[in-house]
One Martini backbone bead per residue (centre of mass of N, CA, C, O) as a GRO file, in nm:
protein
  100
    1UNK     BB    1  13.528   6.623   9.987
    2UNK     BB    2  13.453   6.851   9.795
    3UNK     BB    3  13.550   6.761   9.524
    4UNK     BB    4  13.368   6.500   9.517
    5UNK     BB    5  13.105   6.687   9.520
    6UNK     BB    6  13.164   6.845   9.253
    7UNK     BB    7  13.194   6.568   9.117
    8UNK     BB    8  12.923   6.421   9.189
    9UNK     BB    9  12.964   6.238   9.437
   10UNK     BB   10  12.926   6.075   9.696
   11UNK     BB   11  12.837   6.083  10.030
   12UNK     BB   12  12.916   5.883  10.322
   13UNK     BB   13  12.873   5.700  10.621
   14UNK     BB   14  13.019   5.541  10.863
   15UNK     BB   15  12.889   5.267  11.043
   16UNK     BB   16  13.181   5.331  11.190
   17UNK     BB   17  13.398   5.465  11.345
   18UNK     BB   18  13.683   5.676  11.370
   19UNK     BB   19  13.984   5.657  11.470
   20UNK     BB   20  14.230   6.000  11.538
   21UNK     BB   21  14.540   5.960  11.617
   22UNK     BB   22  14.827   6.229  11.756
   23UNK     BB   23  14.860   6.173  12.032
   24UNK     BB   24  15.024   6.398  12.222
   25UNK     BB   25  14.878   6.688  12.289
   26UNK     BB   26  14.931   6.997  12.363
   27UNK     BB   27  14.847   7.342  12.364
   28UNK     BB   28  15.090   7.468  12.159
   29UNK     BB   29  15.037   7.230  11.949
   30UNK     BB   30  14.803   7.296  11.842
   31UNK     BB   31  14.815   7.585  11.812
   32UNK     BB   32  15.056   7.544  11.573
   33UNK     BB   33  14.819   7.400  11.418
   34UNK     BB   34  14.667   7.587  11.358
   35UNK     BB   35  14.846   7.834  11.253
   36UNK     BB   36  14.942   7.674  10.988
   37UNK     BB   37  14.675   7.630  10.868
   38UNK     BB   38  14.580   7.953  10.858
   39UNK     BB   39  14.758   8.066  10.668
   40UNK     BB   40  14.533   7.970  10.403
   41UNK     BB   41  14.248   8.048  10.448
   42UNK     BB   42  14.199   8.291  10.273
   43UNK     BB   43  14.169   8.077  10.037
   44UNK     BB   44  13.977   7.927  10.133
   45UNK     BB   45  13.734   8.061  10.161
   46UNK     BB   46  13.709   8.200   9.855
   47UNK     BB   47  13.688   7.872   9.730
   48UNK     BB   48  13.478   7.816   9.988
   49UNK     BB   49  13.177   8.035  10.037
   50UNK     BB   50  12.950   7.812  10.096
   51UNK     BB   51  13.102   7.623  10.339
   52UNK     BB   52  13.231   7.855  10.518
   53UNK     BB   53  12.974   7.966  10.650
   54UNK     BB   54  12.920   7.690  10.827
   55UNK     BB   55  13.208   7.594  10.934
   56UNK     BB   56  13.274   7.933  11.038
   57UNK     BB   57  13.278   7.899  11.425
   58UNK     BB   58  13.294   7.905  11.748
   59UNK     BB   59  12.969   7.754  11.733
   60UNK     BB   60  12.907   7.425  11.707
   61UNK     BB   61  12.643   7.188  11.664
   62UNK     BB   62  12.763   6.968  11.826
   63UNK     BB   63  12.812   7.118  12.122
   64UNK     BB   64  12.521   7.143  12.156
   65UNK     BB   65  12.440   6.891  12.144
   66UNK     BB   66  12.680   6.821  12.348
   67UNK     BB   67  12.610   6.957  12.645
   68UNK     BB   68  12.646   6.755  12.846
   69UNK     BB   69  12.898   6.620  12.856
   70UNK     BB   70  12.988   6.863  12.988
   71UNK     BB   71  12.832   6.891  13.239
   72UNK     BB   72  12.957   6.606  13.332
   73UNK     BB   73  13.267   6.795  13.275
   74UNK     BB   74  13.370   7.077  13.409
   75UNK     BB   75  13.640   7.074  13.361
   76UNK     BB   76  13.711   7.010  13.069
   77UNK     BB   77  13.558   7.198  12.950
   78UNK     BB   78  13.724   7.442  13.040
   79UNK     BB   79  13.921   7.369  12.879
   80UNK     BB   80  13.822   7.353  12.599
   81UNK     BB   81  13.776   7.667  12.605
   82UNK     BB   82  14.023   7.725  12.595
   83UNK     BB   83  14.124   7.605  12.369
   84UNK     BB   84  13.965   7.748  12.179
   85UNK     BB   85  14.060   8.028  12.245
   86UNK     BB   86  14.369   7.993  12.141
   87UNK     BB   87  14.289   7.908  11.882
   88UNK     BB   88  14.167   8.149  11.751
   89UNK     BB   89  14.387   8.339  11.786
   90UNK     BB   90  14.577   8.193  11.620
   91UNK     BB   91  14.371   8.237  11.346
   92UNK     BB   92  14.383   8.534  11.393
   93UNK     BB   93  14.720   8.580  11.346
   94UNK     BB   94  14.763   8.454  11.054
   95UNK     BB   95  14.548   8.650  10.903
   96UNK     BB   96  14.666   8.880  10.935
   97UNK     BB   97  14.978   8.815  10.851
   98UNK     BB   98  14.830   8.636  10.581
   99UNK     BB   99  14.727   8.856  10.403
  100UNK     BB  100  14.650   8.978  10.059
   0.00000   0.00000   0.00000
């Protein structure tokens, strides 16, 4: 997506959903899936660091946005942030770990 708009391309959005499955993921799965890709994080980060400013929030614009959602459904919400709370641990272990 970046590298399209580099290059000078526009982009635009789908008229319609777009549905990624992955499966039955467990919080073990996210885990893992969240540290293997934060491997590279600080080399992406270095790389795009005028996208990585707006990116890389803990809470991001879409979550406030839709609040109401957590709200009408507070069992979900406190897992979501479960889940959030051990991604995050996980992006900080990968970046001590792979730091440069």
């Amino acid at each position: 997506h970046k590298r399209v708009l580099r290059a000078g391309y526009r982009v635009g959005y789908a008229p319609t959903w777009i549905v990624h499955h992955e499966g039955r993921l467990g919080l073990r799965d996210i885990i893992r899936k969240r540290y293997y890709y934060s491997k590279n994080l600080q080399a992406y980060l270095e790389k795009n660091v005028a996208e990585s400013k707006r990116e890389f929030r803990v809470i991001r614009p879409a979550f406030a946005k839709n609040w109401r959602f957590f709200a009408r459904d507070p069992v979900h919400a406190v897992g979501f942030l479960i889940m959030r709370f051990f991604e995050g641990l996980a992006v900080l272990t990968a970046l001590i770990r792979y730091r440069r």
